[in-house]
XYZ file of C-alpha atoms in Angstrom:
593
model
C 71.423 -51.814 2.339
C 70.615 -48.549 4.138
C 67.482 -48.828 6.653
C 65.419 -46.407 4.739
C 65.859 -47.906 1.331
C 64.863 -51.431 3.169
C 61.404 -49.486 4.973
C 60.328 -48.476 1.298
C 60.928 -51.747 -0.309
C 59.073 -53.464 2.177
C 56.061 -50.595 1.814
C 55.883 -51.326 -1.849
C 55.925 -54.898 -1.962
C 52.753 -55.134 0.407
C 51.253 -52.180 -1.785
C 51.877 -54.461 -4.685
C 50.369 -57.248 -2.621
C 47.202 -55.211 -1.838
C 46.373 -54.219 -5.434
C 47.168 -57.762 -6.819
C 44.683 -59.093 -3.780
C 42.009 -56.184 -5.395
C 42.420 -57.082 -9.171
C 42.357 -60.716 -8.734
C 38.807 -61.447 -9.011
C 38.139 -59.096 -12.211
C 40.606 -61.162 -13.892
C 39.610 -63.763 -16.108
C 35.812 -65.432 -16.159
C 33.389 -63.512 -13.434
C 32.654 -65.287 -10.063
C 29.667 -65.660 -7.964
C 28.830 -63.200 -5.077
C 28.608 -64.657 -1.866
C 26.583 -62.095 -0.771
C 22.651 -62.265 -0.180
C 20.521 -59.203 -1.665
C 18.478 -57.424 0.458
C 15.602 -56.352 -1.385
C 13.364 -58.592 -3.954
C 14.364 -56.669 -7.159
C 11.553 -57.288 -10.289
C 13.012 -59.797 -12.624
C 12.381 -61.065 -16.220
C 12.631 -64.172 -18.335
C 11.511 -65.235 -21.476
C 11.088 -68.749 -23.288
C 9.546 -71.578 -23.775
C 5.334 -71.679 -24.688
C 5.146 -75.133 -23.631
C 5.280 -74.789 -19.704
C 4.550 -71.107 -20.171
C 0.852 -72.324 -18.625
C 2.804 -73.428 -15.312
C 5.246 -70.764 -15.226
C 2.315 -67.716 -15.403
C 0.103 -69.384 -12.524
C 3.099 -69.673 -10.088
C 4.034 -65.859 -10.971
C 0.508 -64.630 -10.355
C 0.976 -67.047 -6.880
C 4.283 -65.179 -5.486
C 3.227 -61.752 -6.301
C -0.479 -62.533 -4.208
C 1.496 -64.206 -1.384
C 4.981 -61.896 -1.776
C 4.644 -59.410 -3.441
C 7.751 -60.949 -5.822
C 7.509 -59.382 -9.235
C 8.416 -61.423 -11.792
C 7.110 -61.042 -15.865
C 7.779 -63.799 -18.084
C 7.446 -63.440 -21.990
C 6.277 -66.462 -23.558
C 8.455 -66.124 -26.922
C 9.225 -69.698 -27.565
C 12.347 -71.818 -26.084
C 14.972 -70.263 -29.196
C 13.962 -66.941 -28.091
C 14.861 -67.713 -24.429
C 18.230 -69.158 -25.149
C 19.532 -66.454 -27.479
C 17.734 -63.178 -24.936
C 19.728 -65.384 -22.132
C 22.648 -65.357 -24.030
C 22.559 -61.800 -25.128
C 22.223 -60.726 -21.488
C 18.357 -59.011 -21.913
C 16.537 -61.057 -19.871
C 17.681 -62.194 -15.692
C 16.525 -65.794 -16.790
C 15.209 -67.755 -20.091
C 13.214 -71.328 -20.257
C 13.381 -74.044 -23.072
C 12.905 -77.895 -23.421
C 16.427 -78.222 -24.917
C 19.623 -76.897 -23.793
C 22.211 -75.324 -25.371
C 24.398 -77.128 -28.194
C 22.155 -79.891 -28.836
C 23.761 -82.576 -30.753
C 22.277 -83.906 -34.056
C 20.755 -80.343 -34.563
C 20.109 -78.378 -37.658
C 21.221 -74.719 -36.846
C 24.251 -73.873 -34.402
C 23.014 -72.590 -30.590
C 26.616 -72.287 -29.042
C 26.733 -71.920 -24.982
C 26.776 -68.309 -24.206
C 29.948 -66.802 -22.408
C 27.627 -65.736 -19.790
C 28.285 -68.272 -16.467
C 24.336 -70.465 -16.352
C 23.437 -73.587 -14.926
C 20.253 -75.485 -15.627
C 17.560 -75.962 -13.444
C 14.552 -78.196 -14.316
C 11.109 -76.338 -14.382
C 8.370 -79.154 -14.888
C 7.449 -82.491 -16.223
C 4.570 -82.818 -18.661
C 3.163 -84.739 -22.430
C 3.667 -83.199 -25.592
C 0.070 -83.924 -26.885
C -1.897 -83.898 -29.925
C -4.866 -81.630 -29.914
C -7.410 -82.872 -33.067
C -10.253 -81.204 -33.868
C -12.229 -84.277 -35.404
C -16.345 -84.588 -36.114
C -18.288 -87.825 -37.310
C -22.073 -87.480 -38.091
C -21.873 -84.196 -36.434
C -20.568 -85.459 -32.867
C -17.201 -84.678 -31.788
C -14.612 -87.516 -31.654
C -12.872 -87.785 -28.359
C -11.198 -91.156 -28.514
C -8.816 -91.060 -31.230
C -5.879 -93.005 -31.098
C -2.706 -93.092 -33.286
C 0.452 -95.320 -33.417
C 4.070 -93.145 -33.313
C 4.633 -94.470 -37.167
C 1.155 -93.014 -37.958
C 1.982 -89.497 -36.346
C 5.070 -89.316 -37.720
C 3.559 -89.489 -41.147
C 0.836 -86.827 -40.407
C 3.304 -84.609 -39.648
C 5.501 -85.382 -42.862
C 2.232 -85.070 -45.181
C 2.572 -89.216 -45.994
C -1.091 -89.376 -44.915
C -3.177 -87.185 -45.600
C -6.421 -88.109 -45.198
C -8.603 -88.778 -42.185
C -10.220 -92.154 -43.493
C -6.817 -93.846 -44.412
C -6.221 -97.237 -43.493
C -3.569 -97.094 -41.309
C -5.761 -94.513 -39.722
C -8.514 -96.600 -39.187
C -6.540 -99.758 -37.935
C -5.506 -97.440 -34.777
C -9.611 -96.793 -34.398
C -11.363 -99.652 -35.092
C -14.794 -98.348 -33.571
C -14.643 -94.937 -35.339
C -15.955 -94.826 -39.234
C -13.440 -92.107 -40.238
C -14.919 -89.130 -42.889
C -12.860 -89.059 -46.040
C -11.618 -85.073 -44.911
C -8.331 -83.771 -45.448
C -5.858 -83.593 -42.534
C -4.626 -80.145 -41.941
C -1.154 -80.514 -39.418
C -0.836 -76.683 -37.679
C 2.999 -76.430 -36.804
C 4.544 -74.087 -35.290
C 6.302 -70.876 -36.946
C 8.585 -69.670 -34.337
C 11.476 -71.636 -32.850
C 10.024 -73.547 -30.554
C 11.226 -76.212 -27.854
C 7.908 -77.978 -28.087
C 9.331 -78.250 -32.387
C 12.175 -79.680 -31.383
C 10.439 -82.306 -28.722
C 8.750 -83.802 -31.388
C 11.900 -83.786 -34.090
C 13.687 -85.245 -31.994
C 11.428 -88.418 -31.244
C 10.957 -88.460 -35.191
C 14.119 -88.499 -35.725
C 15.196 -91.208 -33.161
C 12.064 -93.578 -34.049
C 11.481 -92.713 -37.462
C 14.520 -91.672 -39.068
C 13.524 -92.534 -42.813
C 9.932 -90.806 -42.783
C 11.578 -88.010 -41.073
C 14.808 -87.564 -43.460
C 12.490 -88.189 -46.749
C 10.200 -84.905 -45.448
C 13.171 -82.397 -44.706
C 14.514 -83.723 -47.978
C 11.441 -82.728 -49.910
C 11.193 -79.174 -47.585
C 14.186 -78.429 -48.968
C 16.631 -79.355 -45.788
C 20.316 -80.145 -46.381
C 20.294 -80.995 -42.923
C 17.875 -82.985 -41.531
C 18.489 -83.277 -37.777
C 16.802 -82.102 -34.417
C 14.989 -78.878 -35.700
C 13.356 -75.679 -33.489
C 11.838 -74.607 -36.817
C 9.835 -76.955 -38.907
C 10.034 -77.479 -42.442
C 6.401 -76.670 -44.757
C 6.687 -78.042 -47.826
C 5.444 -75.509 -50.083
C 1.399 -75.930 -51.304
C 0.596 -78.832 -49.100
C -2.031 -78.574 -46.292
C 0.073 -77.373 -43.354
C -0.583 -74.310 -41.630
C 2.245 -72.822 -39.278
C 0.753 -70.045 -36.446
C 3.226 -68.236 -33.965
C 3.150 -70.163 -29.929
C 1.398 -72.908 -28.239
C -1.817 -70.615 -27.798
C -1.976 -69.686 -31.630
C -1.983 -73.083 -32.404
C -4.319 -74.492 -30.193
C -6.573 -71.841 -30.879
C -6.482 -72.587 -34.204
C -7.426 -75.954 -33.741
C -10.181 -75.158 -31.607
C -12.490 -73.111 -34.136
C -15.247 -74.296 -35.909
C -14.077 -74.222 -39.515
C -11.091 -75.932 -38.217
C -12.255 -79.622 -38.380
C -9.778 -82.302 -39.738
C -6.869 -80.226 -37.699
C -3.874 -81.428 -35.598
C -1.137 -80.431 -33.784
C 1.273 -80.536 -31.159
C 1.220 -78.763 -27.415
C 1.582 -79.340 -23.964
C -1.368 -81.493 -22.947
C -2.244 -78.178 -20.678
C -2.987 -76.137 -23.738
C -6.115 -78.863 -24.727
C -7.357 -79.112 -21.330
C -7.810 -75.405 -21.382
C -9.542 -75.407 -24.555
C -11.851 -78.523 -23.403
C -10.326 -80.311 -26.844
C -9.142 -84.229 -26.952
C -5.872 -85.324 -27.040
C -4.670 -88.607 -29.503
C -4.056 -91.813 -26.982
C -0.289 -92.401 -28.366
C 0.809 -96.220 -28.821
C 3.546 -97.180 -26.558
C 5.893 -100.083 -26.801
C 4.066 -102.028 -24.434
C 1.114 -101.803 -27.477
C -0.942 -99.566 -25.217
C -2.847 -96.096 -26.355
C -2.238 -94.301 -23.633
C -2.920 -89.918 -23.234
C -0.382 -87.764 -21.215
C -1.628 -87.593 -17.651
C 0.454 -86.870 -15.006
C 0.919 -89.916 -13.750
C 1.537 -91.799 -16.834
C 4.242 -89.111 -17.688
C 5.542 -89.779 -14.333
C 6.099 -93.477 -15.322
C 7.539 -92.396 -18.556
C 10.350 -90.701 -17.124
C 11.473 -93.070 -14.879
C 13.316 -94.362 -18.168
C 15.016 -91.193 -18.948
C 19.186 -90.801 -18.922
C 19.641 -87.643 -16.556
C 23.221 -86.370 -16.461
C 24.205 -86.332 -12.854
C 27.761 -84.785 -12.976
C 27.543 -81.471 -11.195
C 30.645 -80.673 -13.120
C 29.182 -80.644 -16.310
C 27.540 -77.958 -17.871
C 24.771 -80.047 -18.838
C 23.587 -80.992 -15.566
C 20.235 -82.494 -14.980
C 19.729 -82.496 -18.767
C 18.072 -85.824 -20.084
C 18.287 -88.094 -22.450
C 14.577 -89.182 -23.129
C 15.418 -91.936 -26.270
C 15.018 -94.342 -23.742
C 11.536 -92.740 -22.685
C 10.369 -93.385 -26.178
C 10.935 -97.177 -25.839
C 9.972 -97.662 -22.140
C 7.643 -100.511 -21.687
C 5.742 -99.995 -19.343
C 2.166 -100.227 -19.945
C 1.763 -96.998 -18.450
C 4.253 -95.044 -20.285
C 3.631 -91.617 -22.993
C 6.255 -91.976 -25.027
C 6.504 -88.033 -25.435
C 6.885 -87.270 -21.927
C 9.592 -84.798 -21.423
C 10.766 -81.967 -19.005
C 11.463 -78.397 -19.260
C 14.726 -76.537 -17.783
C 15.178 -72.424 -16.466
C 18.533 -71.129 -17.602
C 19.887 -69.221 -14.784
C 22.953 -66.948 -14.008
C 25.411 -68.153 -11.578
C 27.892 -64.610 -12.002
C 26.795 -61.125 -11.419
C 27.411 -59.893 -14.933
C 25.673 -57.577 -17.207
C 22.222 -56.184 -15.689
C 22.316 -59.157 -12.851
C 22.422 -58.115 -9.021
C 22.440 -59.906 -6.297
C 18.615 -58.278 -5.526
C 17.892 -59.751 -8.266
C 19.443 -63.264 -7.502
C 17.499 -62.982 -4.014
C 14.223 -62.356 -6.160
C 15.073 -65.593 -8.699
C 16.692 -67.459 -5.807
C 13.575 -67.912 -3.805
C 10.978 -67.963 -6.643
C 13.137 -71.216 -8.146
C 12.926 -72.708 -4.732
C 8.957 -72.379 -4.550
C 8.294 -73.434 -8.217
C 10.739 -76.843 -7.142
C 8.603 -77.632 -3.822
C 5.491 -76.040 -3.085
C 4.359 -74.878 -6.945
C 4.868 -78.805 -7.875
C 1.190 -79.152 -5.995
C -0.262 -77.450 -9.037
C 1.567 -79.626 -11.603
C -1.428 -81.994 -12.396
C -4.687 -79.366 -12.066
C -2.095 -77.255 -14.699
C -2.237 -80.449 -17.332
C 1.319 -81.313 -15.957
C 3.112 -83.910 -14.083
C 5.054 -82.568 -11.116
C 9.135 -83.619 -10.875
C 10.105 -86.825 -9.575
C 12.547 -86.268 -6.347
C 15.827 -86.567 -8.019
C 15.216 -83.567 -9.963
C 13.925 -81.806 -7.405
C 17.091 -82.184 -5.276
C 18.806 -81.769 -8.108
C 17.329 -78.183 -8.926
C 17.802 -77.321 -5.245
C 21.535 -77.727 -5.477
C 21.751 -75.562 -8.959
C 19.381 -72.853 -7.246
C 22.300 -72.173 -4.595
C 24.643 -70.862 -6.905
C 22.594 -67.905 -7.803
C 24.349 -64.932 -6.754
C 22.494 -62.775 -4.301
C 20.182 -65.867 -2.878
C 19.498 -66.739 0.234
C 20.777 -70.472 0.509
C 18.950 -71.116 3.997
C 15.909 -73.629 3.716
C 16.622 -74.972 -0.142
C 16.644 -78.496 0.305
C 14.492 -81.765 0.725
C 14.074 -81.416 4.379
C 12.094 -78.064 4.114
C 10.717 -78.718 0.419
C 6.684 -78.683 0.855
C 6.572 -81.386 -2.012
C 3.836 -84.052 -1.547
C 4.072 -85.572 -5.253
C 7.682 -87.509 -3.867
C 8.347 -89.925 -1.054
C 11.104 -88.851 1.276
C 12.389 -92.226 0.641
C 13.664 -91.041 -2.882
C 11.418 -92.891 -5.137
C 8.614 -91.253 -7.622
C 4.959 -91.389 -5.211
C 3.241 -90.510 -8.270
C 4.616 -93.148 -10.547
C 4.506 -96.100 -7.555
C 0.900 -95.155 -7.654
C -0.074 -94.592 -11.125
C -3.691 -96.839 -12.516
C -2.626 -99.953 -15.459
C -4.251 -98.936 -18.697
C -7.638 -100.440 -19.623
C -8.151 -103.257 -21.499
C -9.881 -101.862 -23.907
C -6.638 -99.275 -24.402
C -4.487 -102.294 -25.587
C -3.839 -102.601 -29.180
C -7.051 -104.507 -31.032
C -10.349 -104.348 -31.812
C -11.651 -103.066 -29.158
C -11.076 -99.438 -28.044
C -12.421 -97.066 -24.978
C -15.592 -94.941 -25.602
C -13.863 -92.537 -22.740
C -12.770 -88.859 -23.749
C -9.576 -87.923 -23.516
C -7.736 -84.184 -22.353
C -9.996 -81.205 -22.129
C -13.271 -83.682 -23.464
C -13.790 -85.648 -20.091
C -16.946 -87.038 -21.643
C -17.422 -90.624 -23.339
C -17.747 -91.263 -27.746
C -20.252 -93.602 -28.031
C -19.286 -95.870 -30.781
C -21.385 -98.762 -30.238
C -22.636 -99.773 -33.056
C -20.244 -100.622 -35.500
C -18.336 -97.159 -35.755
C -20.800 -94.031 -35.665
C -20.163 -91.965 -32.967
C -22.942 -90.120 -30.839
C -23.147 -88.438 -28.039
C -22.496 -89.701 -24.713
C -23.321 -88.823 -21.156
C -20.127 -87.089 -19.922
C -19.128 -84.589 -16.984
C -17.189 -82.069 -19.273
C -17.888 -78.148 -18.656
C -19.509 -76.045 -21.122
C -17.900 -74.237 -23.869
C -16.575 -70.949 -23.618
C -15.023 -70.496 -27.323
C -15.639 -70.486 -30.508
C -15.291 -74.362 -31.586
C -14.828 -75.541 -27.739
C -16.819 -79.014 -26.847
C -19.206 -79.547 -23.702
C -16.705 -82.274 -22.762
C -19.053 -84.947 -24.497
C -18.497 -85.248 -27.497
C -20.663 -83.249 -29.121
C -19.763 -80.469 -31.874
C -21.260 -77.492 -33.345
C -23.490 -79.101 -36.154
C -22.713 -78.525 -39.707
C -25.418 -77.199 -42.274
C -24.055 -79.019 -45.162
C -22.200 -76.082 -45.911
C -18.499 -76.941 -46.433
C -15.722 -75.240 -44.579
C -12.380 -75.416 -43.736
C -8.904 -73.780 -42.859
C -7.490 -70.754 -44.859
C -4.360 -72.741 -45.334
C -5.721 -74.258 -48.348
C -6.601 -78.129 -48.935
C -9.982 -79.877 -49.806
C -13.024 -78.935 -47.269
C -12.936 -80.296 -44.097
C -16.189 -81.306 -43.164
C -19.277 -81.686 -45.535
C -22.500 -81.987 -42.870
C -25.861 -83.056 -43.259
C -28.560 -80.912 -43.308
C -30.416 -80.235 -39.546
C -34.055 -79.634 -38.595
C -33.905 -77.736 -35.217
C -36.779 -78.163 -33.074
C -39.172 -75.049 -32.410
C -38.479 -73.401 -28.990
C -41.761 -72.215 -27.038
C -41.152 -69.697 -24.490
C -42.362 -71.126 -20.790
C -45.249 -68.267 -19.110
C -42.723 -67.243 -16.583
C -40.323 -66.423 -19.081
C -42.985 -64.280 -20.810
C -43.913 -62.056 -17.806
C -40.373 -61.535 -16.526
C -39.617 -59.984 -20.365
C -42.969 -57.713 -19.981
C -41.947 -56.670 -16.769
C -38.529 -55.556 -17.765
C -40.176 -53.366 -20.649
C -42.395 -51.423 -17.881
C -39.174 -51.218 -15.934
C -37.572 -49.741 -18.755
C -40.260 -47.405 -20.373
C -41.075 -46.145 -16.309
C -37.138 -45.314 -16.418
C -37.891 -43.068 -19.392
C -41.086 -41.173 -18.346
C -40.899 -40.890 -15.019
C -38.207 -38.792 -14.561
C -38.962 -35.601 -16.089
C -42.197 -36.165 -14.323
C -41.021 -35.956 -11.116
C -38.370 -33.368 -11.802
C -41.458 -30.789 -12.454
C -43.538 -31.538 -9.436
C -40.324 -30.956 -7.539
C -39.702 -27.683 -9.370
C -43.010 -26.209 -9.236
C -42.625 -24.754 -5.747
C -39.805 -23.238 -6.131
C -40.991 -21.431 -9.187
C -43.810 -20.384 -7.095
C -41.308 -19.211 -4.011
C -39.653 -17.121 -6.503
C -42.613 -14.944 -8.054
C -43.828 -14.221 -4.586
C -40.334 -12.810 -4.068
C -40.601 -10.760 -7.588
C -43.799 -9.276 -6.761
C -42.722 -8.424 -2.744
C -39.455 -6.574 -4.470
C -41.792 -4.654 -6.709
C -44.088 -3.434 -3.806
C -41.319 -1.661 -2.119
C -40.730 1.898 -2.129
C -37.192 3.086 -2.522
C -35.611 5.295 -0.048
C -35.689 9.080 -1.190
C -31.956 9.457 -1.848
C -32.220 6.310 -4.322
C -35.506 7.425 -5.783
C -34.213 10.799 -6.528
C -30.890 11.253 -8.508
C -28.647 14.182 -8.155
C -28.297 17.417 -9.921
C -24.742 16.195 -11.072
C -26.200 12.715 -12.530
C -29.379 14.547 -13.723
C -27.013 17.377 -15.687
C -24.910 14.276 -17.190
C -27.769 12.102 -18.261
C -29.098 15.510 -20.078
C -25.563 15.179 -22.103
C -25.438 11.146 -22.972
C -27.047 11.274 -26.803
C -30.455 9.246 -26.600
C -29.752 5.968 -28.440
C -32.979 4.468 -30.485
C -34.347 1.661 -29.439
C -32.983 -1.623 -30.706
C -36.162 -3.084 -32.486
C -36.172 -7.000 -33.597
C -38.698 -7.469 -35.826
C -40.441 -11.523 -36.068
C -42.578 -12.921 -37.794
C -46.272 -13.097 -36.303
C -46.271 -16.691 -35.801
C -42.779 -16.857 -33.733
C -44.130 -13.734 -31.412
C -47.631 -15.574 -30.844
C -45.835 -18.700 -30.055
C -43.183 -17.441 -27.577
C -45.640 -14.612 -25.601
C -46.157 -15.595 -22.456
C -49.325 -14.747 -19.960
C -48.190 -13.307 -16.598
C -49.348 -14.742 -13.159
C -52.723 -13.148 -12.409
C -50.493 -11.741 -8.993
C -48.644 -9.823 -11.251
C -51.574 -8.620 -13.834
């Protein structure tokens, strides 16, 4: 072979080699960037209601302390799946990942590369909205079976027996029970299908049946049944709100305990299967999920996902049964709208959420992550493209909820239930959520109003933390969703109010305040004006005295001969009547008489 054929064959095998070195990465699935961004690019997300509460606070915290700006759109958990998916949003949150099995409607993976990360612990609660004898109830508590049939219109009234077996202190009003589900796909939804479904399978499969279900598994969107007493409202704050108003007593429903303790509103003390009631604190949720199955393969797509059946049935007196976690779906490929600004931006605000936003959990109504998780969410945070990997792990994670020894602090530490919390009949006067205060049901089952530490209500329907409601004035009310009246009050005699003296002259003080800011004014603005009006006829009358100079006073023979030209005009004449001219004259200064 001649030289020069042997020079160009070699030049355009490495030329081949250079462009298949070049095209190598763009072929097939997108990879992550190893670079780190270099400036914290504004991000967005979108998802789930339930730890929405969390999520804000620790966004307002990184933009005071960083300047990081993140927005988050609480949509519900569907929504932040399929806007993930769909590549409109950097990030999306949920309680249940992708492709859950046993569920109802299809939620495939999305071709864009993700990896969960888990968010925060917490209880899915039930906020009531209960009054007895005009007093709020703050002690309810329900059994799972019980629940489950609320929420499949079984039982439907407040004063049914299997009602008032869970309550043996309470004498329950004969009201209708008016469950407020959610209307959007929601993650919370499908939190509390899913336990139904696992624990109650036959009350659960007999209520889609009658909804008109074919299929009747794990559900984002619950079933009404057409013309029965259930009310669906949009979000965790619509329905708590909705629970919280005054016409809405005999309602129920389901959010993250954080949602009642912002509304000052009880929460039900669940039965466990240790045959404890027991409320969703942080620390009992803690205990709770020491039971749950977390996938550990960091080759699987559902890493750190959980299998909480075995939550249900812990028994350990300490235990919520609907104790649960929430995950953030994150990118792990530039693709789409992603950069790796923006990875540096998600990166870092994952990492502070995981370790020093945990603090918060429990003064948010949550339970901060046990360690496991933690170091498990750590790991999925480094494949972010664009984020800094230095200082993401244990060692550097300000985390005080977890021993460095790997076990749960929280749950080592967590109180054993009160006596009076175990199944029987007895049952705690103590409040419960956002009602701190105590029921006092002494007495054989009347409840009154006890001495509690609760703060005072803000909102329409919201409770001192007592126990005590707004009273009723026999008037019946109730929800617009239809059903029998809720509450049917007796009639109050409020005691006469007698101002106190001091009271009295502070409010006749603020009238002279008021009527002096009226009338003085003008009178002042006069006594300042009056010299000036005087300065300014003095200067009228010393103008008048003058004499002109003679080539002013005189005009010239040119102007004289023109003037004799310009046709005299008459005189414009207005012509009043008498009693507007004697009204408007005016009497000159004597200076100028």
């Amino acid at each position: 072979m001649r030289p020069h054929l042997r020079s160009r064959l070699r030049l355009a095998a490495a030329a081949a080699l250079v462009v298949a070195v070049a095209l190598g990465p763009s072929v097939g699935h997108a990879v992550p960037a190893t670079a780190v961004g270099t400036t914290y690019q504004p991000i967005e997300g979108a998802g789930s209601t339930w730890s929405a509460n969390a999520l804000q606070q620790w966004i307002r915290n990184v933009f005071d302390n960083y300047r990081w700006k993140i927005s988050y759109s609480d949509q519900g958990s569907s929504a932040g799946r399929q806007l993930f998916a769909q590549g409109t949003t950097d990030f999306g949150v949920s309680e249940i990942p992708y492709a859950l099995a046993n569920s109802d409607s299809p939620d495939p993976r999305p071709a864009r590369s993700f990896a969960y990360v888990p968010v925060v612990a917490g209880g899915t609660a039930f906020m009531y909205n209960l009054v007895i004898g005009g007093q709020r109830v703050t002690n309810l508590r329900l059994s799972g079976e019980v629940l489950a049939k609320i929420f499949t219109g079984v039982i439907t009234k407040w004063n049914d027996p299997a009602i008032a077996a869970d309550n043996p202190k309470l004498s329950l009003p004969a009201i209708t029970i008016v469950p407020v589900v959610r209307s959007d796909g929601s993650g919370t939804t499908a939190q509390l299908t899913t336990w139904m479904r696992s624990q109650h399978p036959e009350i659960w499969n007999a209520y889609c049946a009658r909804a008109g279900r074919t299929n009747c598994g794990i559900t984002s969107n619950y079933p009404v049944v057409p013309g029965s007493a259930f009310l669906a409202q949009q979000g965790s704050n619509q329905v708590a709100s909705t629970v919280a108003k005054n016409s809405s007593v005999g309602a129920i429903t389901y959010v993250e305990a954080s949602y009642a303790i912002n509304a000052r509103f009880p929460v039900v003390k669940m039965l466990n299967a240790a045959g404890y009631y027991n409320e969703p604190t942080a620390s009992n949720v803690a205990v709770s999920l020491l039971a749950a199955v977390i996938n550990n393969d960091p080759t699987s797509q559902e890493y750190l996902t959980a299998n909480l059946a075995p939550v249900y049935t812990n028994r350990d007196p300490r235990t919520y049964p609907l104790s649960s976690y929430s995950y953030m779906i994150i990118p792990t490929a530039l693709e789409g709208n992603f950069t790796e600004d923006k990875g540096l931006t998600l990166a870092d605000f994952a990492a502070y959420f995981l370790c020093e936003g945990q603090q918060q959990a429990d003064v948010l109504g949550y339970s901060p992550l046990p360690i496991n998780l933690v170091q498990g969410g750590l790991d999925q945070v480094q494949k972010i493209p664009g984020g800094n990997t230095a200082n993401k792990n244990i060692a550097s994670c300000n985390n005080p909820t977890f021993s460095p020894d790997g076990t749960n602090k929280l749950a080592n530490e967590a109180p054993q239930p009160q006596a009076c919390d175990k199944k029987g009949a007895d049952q705690c006067l103590t409040g419960t959520g956002g009602a701190s205060g105590t029921t006092n049901t002494a007495g054989g089952g009347s409840t009154t109003s006890g001495s509690g530490s609760g703060s005072e209500s803000e909102s329409d329907g919201s409770t001192d933390g007592t126990g005590s409601a707004p009273s009723t004035t026999g008037e019946a009310t109730g929800l617009s969703g239809g059903g029998d009246p809720v509450v049917a009050g007796e009639p109050l005699t409020l005691a006469s109010r007698n101002v106190p003296i001091p009271n009295l002259v502070f409010m006749v003080l603020a009238v002279v305040l008021a009527l002096a800011a009226v009338i003085l004014p003008p009178i002042i603005g006069r006594r300042r004006a009056a010299p000036a009006l005087a300065r300014a006829a003095g200067a009228a009358t010393a103008v008048r005295g003058r004499t002109l100079p003679r080539a002013l006073a005189r005009p010239t023979a040119a102007v004289r001969s023109l003037a004799g030209r310009v046709p005299q005009l008459p005189k414009p004449s207005v012509h009043l009547p008498s009693w507007f001219r004697k009204v408007a004259r005016a009497e000159r200064p004597d200076s100028e008489s």
